[in-house]
Short mmCIF file of C-alpha atoms in Angstrom, two decimals:
data_model
loop_
_atom_site.label_atom_id
_atom_site.label_comp_id
_atom_site.label_asym_id
_atom_site.label_seq_id
_atom_site.Cartn_x
_atom_site.Cartn_y
_atom_site.Cartn_z
CA MET A 235 0.00 0.00 0.00
CA THR A 236 1.55 3.28 -1.09
CA ALA A 237 0.69 6.92 -0.71
CA THR A 238 1.44 10.30 -2.18
CA SER A 239 4.87 11.41 -1.04
CA GLY A 240 5.21 14.22 1.47
CA GLY A 241 6.73 16.58 -1.10
CA ASP A 242 3.82 16.79 -3.54
CA ALA A 243 2.17 20.20 -3.68
CA PRO A 244 -1.48 20.33 -2.66
CA ASP A 245 -4.20 21.52 -4.96
CA GLN A 246 -4.78 25.22 -4.22
CA GLY A 247 -8.49 24.90 -4.85
CA ALA A 248 -8.68 22.13 -2.25
CA LEU A 249 -6.80 24.33 0.24
CA LEU A 250 -9.20 27.23 -0.28
CA ALA A 251 -12.19 24.92 0.14
CA LEU A 252 -10.79 23.63 3.42
CA GLN A 253 -10.14 27.13 4.69
CA ARG A 254 -13.68 28.30 3.86
CA ARG A 255 -15.13 25.23 5.56
CA ALA A 256 -13.00 25.76 8.68
CA LEU A 257 -14.04 29.40 8.92
CA GLY A 258 -17.66 28.33 9.05
CA VAL A 259 -17.01 25.78 11.80
CA LEU A 260 -14.73 28.02 13.86
CA ALA A 261 -17.20 30.88 13.58
CA GLY A 262 -19.66 28.68 15.40
CA LEU A 263 -17.18 27.67 18.08
CA ALA A 264 -18.78 27.65 21.49
CA PRO A 265 -18.74 31.17 22.94
CA GLU A 266 -17.71 29.51 26.20
CA ALA A 267 -14.49 28.34 24.53
CA ILE A 268 -13.71 31.84 23.28
CA GLU A 269 -14.37 33.11 26.77
CA LEU A 270 -11.99 30.48 28.13
CA GLY A 271 -9.27 31.89 25.89
CA GLN A 272 -9.96 35.31 27.29
CA VAL A 273 -9.71 33.94 30.85
CA PHE A 274 -6.28 32.44 30.18
CA ALA A 275 -5.07 35.54 28.33
CA ALA A 276 -6.15 37.79 31.21
CA ALA A 277 -4.07 35.59 33.53
CA GLY A 278 -1.03 35.96 31.25
CA HIS A 279 -1.17 32.49 29.69
CA GLU A 280 -1.42 31.19 26.13
CA LEU A 281 -4.29 28.89 25.14
CA ALA A 282 -4.80 27.10 21.83
CA LEU A 283 -7.33 24.64 20.43
CA VAL A 284 -5.36 21.65 19.11
CA GLY A 285 -5.55 18.24 17.50
CA GLY A 286 -8.73 16.57 16.32
CA PRO A 287 -11.10 19.53 16.81
CA VAL A 288 -8.94 21.70 14.53
CA ARG A 289 -8.57 18.94 11.94
CA ASP A 290 -12.30 18.27 12.05
CA ALA A 291 -13.08 21.96 11.57
CA PHE A 292 -11.29 21.86 8.21
CA LEU A 293 -13.25 18.72 7.36
CA GLY A 294 -16.50 20.50 8.20
CA ARG A 295 -17.17 18.62 11.42
CA VAL A 296 -17.94 19.97 14.87
CA SER A 297 -16.22 18.16 17.75
CA ALA A 298 -18.28 17.59 20.87
CA ASP A 299 -15.22 17.71 23.13
CA LEU A 300 -12.56 20.39 22.84
CA ASP A 301 -8.84 19.81 23.46
CA PHE A 302 -6.59 22.72 24.35
CA THR A 303 -2.94 23.22 25.17
CA THR A 304 -1.56 26.03 27.33
CA SER A 305 1.54 27.63 28.72
CA ALA A 306 -0.07 27.52 32.19
CA THR A 307 1.07 24.90 34.70
CA PRO A 308 -1.44 22.20 35.73
CA ASP A 309 -2.05 23.99 39.05
CA GLU A 310 -2.68 27.29 37.29
CA THR A 311 -4.95 25.58 34.76
CA GLU A 312 -6.95 23.90 37.50
CA ALA A 313 -7.53 27.21 39.26
CA LEU A 314 -8.68 28.92 36.06
CA LEU A 315 -11.00 26.06 35.07
CA ALA A 316 -12.50 25.94 38.55
CA GLY A 317 -13.65 29.53 38.04
CA TRP A 318 -14.80 29.01 34.44
CA GLY A 319 -16.60 25.68 34.57
CA ASP A 320 -19.54 24.18 36.42
CA ALA A 321 -17.39 21.14 37.20
CA HIS A 322 -13.75 20.21 36.77
CA TRP A 323 -11.53 17.12 37.33
CA ASP A 324 -7.82 16.46 37.67
CA ILE A 325 -7.63 12.76 36.77
CA GLY A 326 -4.91 13.48 34.17
CA LYS A 327 -3.01 16.01 36.21
CA ALA A 328 0.15 13.87 36.37
CA PHE A 329 0.31 14.26 32.58
CA GLY A 330 -0.56 17.94 32.70
CA THR A 331 -4.26 17.57 31.80
CA ILE A 332 -7.21 19.14 33.60
CA GLY A 333 -10.81 18.67 32.42
CA ALA A 334 -13.90 20.79 32.89
CA ARG A 335 -17.55 21.01 31.89
CA ARG A 336 -19.75 24.05 31.49
CA HIS A 337 -23.38 24.40 30.48
CA GLY A 338 -23.30 25.66 26.92
CA ARG A 339 -25.38 27.94 24.76
CA ARG A 340 -24.74 26.21 21.41
CA HIS A 341 -26.72 23.36 19.88
CA GLY A 342 -29.69 23.73 22.16
CA GLY A 343 -27.66 24.30 25.28
CA GLU A 344 -25.43 21.22 25.15
CA ASP A 345 -22.65 21.15 27.72
CA VAL A 346 -19.18 22.20 26.61
CA VAL A 347 -16.51 19.73 27.72
CA VAL A 348 -12.87 20.77 27.58
CA GLU A 349 -9.50 19.24 28.39
CA VAL A 350 -6.55 21.59 28.83
CA THR A 351 -3.00 20.21 28.81
CA THR A 352 0.18 22.08 29.65
CA TYR A 353 2.69 22.29 26.77
CA ARG A 354 4.56 18.98 26.65
CA THR A 355 7.94 17.79 25.47
CA ASP A 356 8.15 14.12 26.36
CA ALA A 357 11.13 11.80 26.73
CA TYR A 358 10.52 8.10 26.09
CA ASP A 359 12.23 5.00 27.41
CA ALA A 360 13.05 2.66 24.51
CA SER A 361 11.67 -0.32 26.43
CA SER A 362 8.39 1.33 27.44
CA ARG A 363 5.61 3.36 25.85
CA LYS A 364 5.16 5.44 28.99
CA PRO A 365 6.83 8.84 28.64
CA ALA A 366 8.73 10.69 31.31
CA VAL A 367 6.51 13.75 31.38
CA ARG A 368 8.31 17.02 30.77
CA PHE A 369 6.49 20.28 30.31
CA GLY A 370 7.46 22.48 27.37
CA ASP A 371 7.60 26.20 26.82
CA SER A 372 6.11 26.76 23.36
CA LEU A 373 3.08 25.82 21.27
CA GLU A 374 5.27 24.82 18.31
CA GLY A 375 7.29 22.46 20.50
CA ASP A 376 4.09 20.89 21.80
CA LEU A 377 2.75 20.39 18.26
CA SER A 378 6.01 18.70 17.20
CA ARG A 379 5.36 15.78 19.59
CA ARG A 380 1.98 14.90 18.09
CA ASP A 381 1.35 11.88 15.90
CA PHE A 382 0.58 13.34 12.45
CA THR A 383 0.76 16.75 10.83
CA VAL A 384 -3.02 16.85 10.35
CA ASN A 385 -3.25 16.65 14.15
CA SER A 386 -0.41 19.16 14.65
CA MET A 387 -2.42 22.24 13.77
CA ALA A 388 -3.74 24.72 16.33
CA VAL A 389 -5.91 27.80 16.70
CA ARG A 390 -4.78 30.36 19.28
CA LEU A 391 -7.55 31.74 21.46
CA PRO A 392 -9.20 34.11 21.86
CA GLU A 393 -7.87 35.75 18.67
CA LEU A 394 -8.49 32.65 16.46
CA THR A 395 -4.99 32.69 14.93
CA PHE A 396 -4.23 29.55 12.87
CA VAL A 397 -0.88 27.85 13.65
CA ASP A 398 0.47 25.19 11.28
CA PRO A 399 4.27 24.76 11.61
CA PHE A 400 4.43 21.32 9.93
CA GLY A 401 2.23 21.71 6.87
CA GLY A 402 -0.78 19.91 8.28
CA LEU A 403 -3.28 21.83 6.16
CA SER A 404 -1.39 20.90 3.01
CA ASP A 405 -1.43 17.24 4.05
CA LEU A 406 -5.12 17.49 4.90
CA ALA A 407 -5.81 18.79 1.40
CA ARG A 408 -3.84 15.89 -0.08
CA ARG A 409 -5.48 13.46 2.36
CA VAL A 410 -2.09 12.17 3.55
CA LEU A 411 -0.92 11.05 7.00
CA ARG A 412 2.64 12.29 7.63
CA THR A 413 4.54 12.63 10.91
CA PRO A 414 5.67 16.12 12.02
CA VAL A 415 9.18 14.80 12.79
CA ALA A 416 11.08 11.91 11.21
CA ALA A 417 8.75 8.91 11.09
CA ARG A 418 11.20 6.52 12.72
CA GLN A 419 11.74 8.92 15.60
CA SER A 420 8.01 9.47 16.03
CA PHE A 421 7.16 5.74 16.07
CA ASP A 422 10.14 4.89 18.22
CA ASP A 423 9.01 7.50 20.76
CA ASP A 424 5.46 6.13 20.77
CA PRO A 425 4.86 2.83 18.93
CA LEU A 426 1.08 3.16 19.35
CA ARG A 427 1.25 5.84 16.65
CA MET A 428 1.73 3.03 14.13
CA MET A 429 -1.69 1.67 15.10
CA ARG A 430 -3.10 5.18 14.93
CA ALA A 431 -1.86 5.46 11.34
CA ALA A 432 -3.97 2.42 10.44
CA ARG A 433 -6.91 3.75 12.44
CA PHE A 434 -6.87 7.17 10.78
CA ALA A 435 -6.56 5.55 7.36
CA ALA A 436 -9.89 3.89 8.14
CA GLN A 437 -11.60 6.78 9.93
CA LEU A 438 -10.54 9.60 7.59
CA GLY A 439 -9.96 7.70 4.35
CA PHE A 440 -6.43 9.12 4.16
CA THR A 441 -3.39 7.34 2.75
CA VAL A 442 -0.23 6.91 4.81
CA ASP A 443 2.90 8.75 3.68
CA ASP A 444 5.57 6.54 2.07
CA ASP A 445 8.16 7.40 4.74
CA ALA A 446 5.72 6.54 7.51
CA LEU A 447 4.78 3.25 5.85
CA ALA A 448 8.45 2.34 5.42
CA ALA A 449 9.15 3.14 9.07
CA ILE A 450 6.24 0.96 10.23
CA ARG A 451 7.47 -1.95 8.08
CA ASP A 452 10.96 -1.58 9.55
CA MET A 453 9.91 -1.35 13.20
CA HIS A 454 6.48 -2.97 13.48
CA GLU A 455 7.75 -5.29 16.21
CA ARG A 456 7.95 -2.25 18.52
CA ILE A 457 4.18 -2.51 18.92
CA SER A 458 4.81 -5.49 21.21
CA ILE A 459 5.76 -3.15 24.09
CA VAL A 460 2.32 -1.48 23.99
CA SER A 461 -0.35 -2.77 26.35
CA ALA A 462 -3.03 -5.05 24.93
CA GLU A 463 -5.72 -2.65 26.15
CA ARG A 464 -4.33 0.26 24.13
CA VAL A 465 -3.94 -1.89 21.03
CA ARG A 466 -7.50 -3.15 21.49
CA ASP A 467 -8.85 0.39 21.71
CA GLU A 468 -7.16 1.42 18.46
CA LEU A 469 -8.33 -1.75 16.70
CA THR A 470 -11.87 -1.12 17.91
CA LYS A 471 -11.87 2.44 16.59
CA LEU A 472 -10.51 1.16 13.27
CA LEU A 473 -13.24 -1.47 12.94
CA LEU A 474 -15.97 1.01 13.87
CA ALA A 475 -14.81 3.42 11.15
CA PRO A 476 -17.06 3.97 8.12
CA VAL A 477 -14.65 2.04 5.86
CA PRO A 478 -12.29 -0.25 7.83
CA ARG A 479 -10.61 -1.84 4.77
CA PRO A 480 -7.80 0.74 4.29
CA GLY A 481 -6.83 0.49 7.96
CA LEU A 482 -6.84 -3.30 7.92
CA GLN A 483 -4.68 -3.24 4.78
CA VAL A 484 -2.16 -1.00 6.56
CA LEU A 485 -2.01 -3.47 9.46
CA VAL A 486 -1.38 -6.43 7.16
CA SER A 487 0.90 -4.81 4.56
CA THR A 488 3.26 -3.32 7.17
CA GLY A 489 3.53 -6.42 9.36
CA LEU A 490 1.72 -4.83 12.31
CA ALA A 491 -1.02 -7.42 12.12
CA ALA A 492 1.52 -10.19 12.71
CA TYR A 493 1.83 -8.83 16.27
CA VAL A 494 -1.65 -7.43 16.80
CA LEU A 495 -3.95 -9.87 15.01
CA PRO A 496 -1.76 -12.63 13.50
CA GLU A 497 -4.76 -14.68 12.39
CA LEU A 498 -5.58 -11.98 9.80
CA PRO A 499 -2.44 -12.17 7.60
CA ALA A 500 -2.55 -15.95 8.00
CA LEU A 501 -5.71 -15.86 5.87
CA GLN A 502 -3.65 -14.93 2.83
CA LEU A 503 -3.84 -18.45 1.49
CA GLU A 504 -5.40 -19.65 -1.74
CA LEU A 505 -8.42 -21.89 -1.79
CA ASP A 506 -6.77 -24.44 -4.08
CA GLU A 507 -3.35 -25.45 -5.33
CA HIS A 508 -4.11 -24.25 -8.85
CA HIS A 509 -4.34 -20.58 -7.77
CA ARG A 510 -7.81 -20.20 -9.25
CA HIS A 511 -9.70 -18.74 -6.30
CA LYS A 512 -9.46 -15.59 -4.22
CA ASP A 513 -7.65 -15.91 -0.92
CA VAL A 514 -9.52 -16.07 2.37
CA TYR A 515 -8.10 -12.71 3.50
CA GLU A 516 -9.67 -10.84 0.60
CA HIS A 517 -12.91 -12.77 1.12
CA SER A 518 -12.94 -11.71 4.79
CA LEU A 519 -12.52 -8.03 3.88
CA GLN A 520 -15.46 -8.36 1.51
CA VAL A 521 -17.56 -9.98 4.24
CA VAL A 522 -16.80 -7.04 6.54
CA GLU A 523 -17.94 -4.59 3.87
CA ARG A 524 -21.13 -6.53 3.18
CA ALA A 525 -21.89 -6.85 6.90
CA ILE A 526 -21.51 -3.08 7.35
CA SER A 527 -23.98 -2.52 4.50
CA LEU A 528 -26.53 -4.66 6.38
CA GLU A 529 -26.28 -2.76 9.67
CA THR A 530 -29.37 -0.76 10.54
CA GLY A 531 -30.22 2.64 11.92
CA PRO A 532 -30.53 3.26 15.65
CA ASP A 533 -34.07 1.84 15.76
CA GLY A 534 -33.25 -1.27 13.72
CA ALA A 535 -32.30 -4.81 14.70
CA VAL A 536 -28.51 -4.26 14.44
CA PRO A 537 -27.69 -0.55 14.83
CA GLY A 538 -24.42 0.38 13.21
CA PRO A 539 -21.58 0.54 13.78
CA ASP A 540 -21.79 -2.86 15.47
CA LEU A 541 -18.46 -4.11 16.84
CA VAL A 542 -19.59 -7.71 17.43
CA LEU A 543 -20.87 -8.14 13.86
CA ARG A 544 -17.75 -6.54 12.36
CA LEU A 545 -15.37 -8.65 14.44
CA ALA A 546 -17.28 -11.79 13.49
CA ALA A 547 -17.24 -10.82 9.81
CA LEU A 548 -13.47 -10.25 9.93
CA LEU A 549 -12.59 -13.36 11.95
CA HIS A 550 -15.22 -15.94 11.00
CA ASP A 551 -12.83 -17.91 8.78
CA ILE A 552 -9.65 -17.82 10.89
CA GLY A 553 -9.96 -21.57 11.44
CA LYS A 554 -9.34 -22.25 7.74
CA PRO A 555 -5.51 -22.20 7.70
CA ALA A 556 -5.37 -24.89 10.40
CA THR A 557 -7.99 -27.08 8.71
CA ARG A 558 -7.12 -26.76 5.01
CA ARG A 559 -6.75 -30.11 3.28
CA PHE A 560 -6.20 -30.86 -0.41
CA GLU A 561 -8.40 -33.80 -1.30
CA ALA A 562 -8.35 -36.13 -4.30
CA GLY A 563 -9.20 -34.42 -7.56
CA GLY A 564 -7.83 -31.05 -6.46
CA VAL A 565 -10.69 -30.34 -4.10
CA VAL A 566 -9.82 -28.29 -1.01
CA SER A 567 -11.62 -28.78 2.30
CA PHE A 568 -11.81 -26.95 5.62
CA HIS A 569 -13.67 -29.47 7.74
CA HIS A 570 -14.82 -28.07 11.10
CA HIS A 571 -13.07 -24.76 10.53
CA GLU A 572 -15.97 -23.03 12.26
CA VAL A 573 -15.34 -24.99 15.48
CA VAL A 574 -11.58 -24.44 15.33
CA GLY A 575 -12.15 -20.80 14.42
CA ALA A 576 -14.44 -20.18 17.39
CA LYS A 577 -11.70 -21.33 19.76
CA LEU A 578 -9.10 -19.18 18.01
CA VAL A 579 -11.41 -16.16 18.09
CA ALA A 580 -12.01 -16.54 21.82
CA ARG A 581 -8.29 -16.87 22.54
CA ARG A 582 -7.27 -13.87 20.43
CA LEU A 583 -9.99 -11.55 21.76
CA ARG A 584 -9.16 -12.54 25.33
CA GLU A 585 -5.50 -11.72 24.71
CA LEU A 586 -6.59 -8.32 23.40
CA ARG A 587 -8.56 -7.83 26.64
CA PHE A 588 -11.99 -7.60 25.05
CA ASP A 589 -14.82 -7.95 27.53
CA LYS A 590 -16.33 -11.38 28.18
CA THR A 591 -19.64 -10.61 26.48
CA THR A 592 -17.94 -9.56 23.25
CA VAL A 593 -15.60 -12.56 23.28
CA GLN A 594 -18.47 -15.01 23.74
CA ALA A 595 -20.68 -13.35 21.13
CA VAL A 596 -18.03 -13.23 18.39
CA ALA A 597 -16.91 -16.81 19.10
CA ARG A 598 -20.52 -18.03 19.00
CA LEU A 599 -21.21 -16.31 15.69
CA THR A 600 -18.03 -17.87 14.28
CA GLU A 601 -19.19 -21.29 15.43
CA LEU A 602 -22.65 -20.84 13.91
CA HIS A 603 -21.81 -19.13 10.63
CA LEU A 604 -21.94 -22.38 8.59
CA ARG A 605 -25.13 -23.73 10.16
CA PHE A 606 -27.28 -22.43 7.31
CA HIS A 607 -25.34 -24.22 4.55
CA GLY A 608 -27.30 -27.16 3.25
CA TYR A 609 -30.66 -25.54 3.97
CA GLY A 610 -31.38 -25.11 0.27
CA GLU A 611 -30.51 -28.68 -0.67
CA GLY A 612 -32.51 -30.54 1.98
CA GLY A 613 -35.60 -29.05 3.55
CA TRP A 614 -35.26 -28.27 7.22
CA THR A 615 -37.95 -29.47 9.54
CA ASP A 616 -39.67 -27.03 11.86
CA SER A 617 -37.56 -28.59 14.58
CA ALA A 618 -34.34 -27.62 12.75
CA VAL A 619 -35.58 -24.06 12.32
CA ARG A 620 -36.43 -23.85 16.03
CA ARG A 621 -32.94 -25.07 16.92
CA TYR A 622 -31.35 -22.52 14.60
CA VAL A 623 -33.22 -19.73 16.37
CA THR A 624 -32.66 -20.94 19.91
CA ASP A 625 -28.97 -21.73 19.33
CA ALA A 626 -28.43 -18.21 18.01
CA GLY A 627 -30.44 -16.64 20.84
CA ASP A 628 -29.90 -12.89 21.05
CA LEU A 629 -27.35 -13.13 18.22
CA LEU A 630 -29.92 -14.19 15.61
CA GLU A 631 -30.15 -10.84 13.80
CA ARG A 632 -26.37 -10.62 13.65
CA LEU A 633 -26.19 -14.23 12.44
CA HIS A 634 -28.66 -13.39 9.65
CA ARG A 635 -26.34 -10.62 8.47
CA LEU A 636 -23.13 -12.59 8.89
CA THR A 637 -24.52 -15.53 6.93
CA ARG A 638 -25.75 -13.33 4.10
CA SER A 639 -22.45 -11.43 4.01
CA ASP A 640 -20.46 -14.67 3.80
CA CYS A 641 -21.72 -15.24 0.26
CA THR A 642 -19.16 -13.35 -1.84
CA THR A 643 -19.23 -15.66 -4.86
CA ARG A 644 -19.05 -14.07 -8.30
CA ASN A 645 -21.35 -16.79 -9.61
CA ARG A 646 -24.59 -14.80 -9.93
CA ARG A 647 -26.78 -17.88 -10.14
CA LYS A 648 -25.27 -19.38 -6.99
CA ALA A 649 -25.51 -16.08 -5.13
CA ASP A 650 -29.17 -15.69 -6.09
CA ARG A 651 -29.90 -19.26 -5.01
CA LEU A 652 -28.29 -18.76 -1.59
CA SER A 653 -30.06 -15.44 -1.09
CA ALA A 654 -33.43 -16.95 -1.98
CA ALA A 655 -32.81 -19.87 0.39
CA TYR A 656 -32.03 -17.52 3.26
CA ASP A 657 -35.08 -15.43 2.41
CA ASP A 658 -37.10 -18.62 2.77
CA LEU A 659 -35.48 -19.45 6.11
CA GLU A 660 -36.24 -16.00 7.50
CA ALA A 661 -39.83 -16.29 6.28
CA ARG A 662 -40.20 -19.64 8.07
CA ILE A 663 -38.76 -18.15 11.26
CA ALA A 664 -41.29 -15.32 11.03
CA ALA A 665 -44.14 -17.77 10.45
CA LEU A 666 -43.15 -19.95 13.41
CA ARG A 667 -42.87 -16.87 15.59
CA GLU A 668 -46.50 -16.13 14.89
CA GLN A 669 -47.36 -19.55 16.29
CA GLU A 670 -44.76 -19.80 19.04
CA GLU A 671 -42.46 -17.58 21.05
CA LEU A 672 -39.21 -18.95 19.66
CA ARG A 673 -36.97 -16.71 21.72
CA SER A 674 -38.26 -18.21 24.96
CA ILE A 675 -39.02 -21.81 24.09
CA ARG A 676 -39.54 -23.86 27.24
CA PRO A 677 -40.86 -27.38 27.86
CA ASP A 678 -44.60 -27.65 28.42
CA LEU A 679 -43.93 -28.70 32.04
CA ASP A 680 -41.75 -26.89 34.54
CA GLY A 681 -39.52 -28.40 37.21
CA ALA A 682 -42.20 -28.38 39.92
CA GLN A 683 -44.67 -30.18 37.65
CA ILE A 684 -42.04 -32.77 36.70
CA MET A 685 -41.32 -33.57 40.37
CA ALA A 686 -45.03 -33.82 41.17
CA ILE A 687 -45.82 -36.15 38.25
CA LEU A 688 -42.82 -38.43 38.85
CA GLY A 689 -42.95 -38.19 42.64
CA ILE A 690 -39.24 -37.34 42.92
CA PRO A 691 -37.31 -34.73 44.96
CA PRO A 692 -35.09 -32.00 43.47
CA GLY A 693 -31.93 -33.38 41.89
CA PRO A 694 -30.11 -34.23 38.64
CA VAL A 695 -32.97 -36.42 37.40
CA VAL A 696 -35.28 -33.41 37.27
CA GLY A 697 -32.80 -31.65 35.00
CA GLN A 698 -32.54 -34.72 32.75
CA ALA A 699 -36.33 -34.89 32.47
CA TYR A 700 -36.55 -31.17 31.73
CA LYS A 701 -33.92 -31.49 28.97
CA HIS A 702 -35.82 -34.41 27.43
CA LEU A 703 -39.06 -32.43 27.36
CA LEU A 704 -37.22 -29.51 25.73
CA GLU A 705 -36.02 -31.86 22.99
CA VAL A 706 -39.58 -33.10 22.50
CA ARG A 707 -40.77 -29.48 22.36
CA MET A 708 -38.18 -28.69 19.70
CA ASP A 709 -39.16 -31.68 17.60
CA ARG A 710 -42.93 -31.54 17.91
CA GLY A 711 -43.75 -27.95 18.79
CA PRO A 712 -46.18 -26.97 21.60
CA LEU A 713 -47.78 -30.07 23.14
CA GLY A 714 -50.01 -28.93 25.94
CA GLU A 715 -49.86 -30.25 29.49
CA ALA A 716 -51.62 -33.60 28.89
CA GLU A 717 -49.48 -34.66 25.92
CA ALA A 718 -46.33 -33.45 27.67
CA ARG A 719 -47.27 -35.56 30.71
CA GLU A 720 -47.55 -38.64 28.47
CA ALA A 721 -44.13 -37.92 26.91
CA LEU A 722 -42.61 -37.50 30.37
CA LEU A 723 -44.05 -40.76 31.69
CA ALA A 724 -42.91 -42.64 28.57
CA TRP A 725 -39.38 -41.32 29.08
CA TRP A 726 -39.52 -42.18 32.80
CA ALA A 727 -40.58 -45.76 32.03
CA ASP A 728 -37.41 -46.26 29.97
CA GLN A 729 -35.06 -44.95 32.68
CA PRO A 730 -32.98 -47.48 34.62
CA ARG A 731 -33.93 -47.78 38.31
#
């Protein structure tokens, strides 16, 4: 993956368009923020809006939270914010950051949330990502320690003076991610910036500068010193971006994925020894894109962006490399790759410190993603449909979308056949739901009734009887109490005493 080099001149028309757009956004900057600049200036301190909010202003976006940098010390900042805001906090004070909130007058009175950080000039230990915090003495020095030039722009307050010492606006116009200092130095100082390059490629749709890409390829192993939690957070932001593909391609092409998500580059294998079919990696990227297209609005079944669905789409086939077999006649097989893949998914997500609910959901979707195959060839009984629904549980709507997305064949006839078959399955699920409450299928007799009919006390046998009646319920649908009693007694008669 390559990008425009850092020396190419930007299009002047694009620069002017960005400047006009930023003027509109900055003109609507919260009056409370302008007032904050006046408060700091009156106290003899500099204050500047920095980073994402400035970048987003040129992109025509309004940031909900505002990040500032200042010449004031943390103690001085805290005192000023205490007088300006309705609430303030010092949780980041060790790193020079004080936060505050004030009831705002923009956008219907939304609160204005700010974070103000003292100018920094950090020194890093080569064996650790944690910097030895050192406060700086200039805005330009503070901007030089930021990750990319598009995030190294600032607006001085209250006068709204634009500061751009590293050509960030030019890079924004060219849609390029470039480091304000030498790329190797920047990534050596803070290896997480390599992950941020991939994340911004996905979030902003920017390409990564050639020098930065080369530096990542040369030193990708440095990411291993970064905590799993921080890597997870960047990966999550990447996957929740509007178009994750460019970021995922940066991870794989630079070697970062070999340390962060090694199962992903391992998918770059062909489906047969004759090199006729697309590799599983490319297929997985297509599944992610299709799954995103099937996410819904906030009131729908799977509101986007949905992390569980996107993780499952990306990782559903990671069991294939371990299960690939070349059979007689040149046929390739991946028997039980969904079972193997579910275990690999759970292990990788746990290592990345994802929460238990997410780990279980993504692993379960991976395990179930092949269940539908074969539906079109042999008709499923109502019992099989019930099992499909109950096995998926709360993941059913995601499973619908994952299964549909998994069909990336170029064979139009096959694709239409699979789509029609899944349409039929969903219609049958809907029809059964009208007759039964599939999401809460229970036996027709509860535990107390089972004990009363069989004359037994609480214990394992009650659970066995309950499980048997659930199987009968799955196979035969609702029975009613009398027929369920007969089925229970028939089962009980066959049990060893």
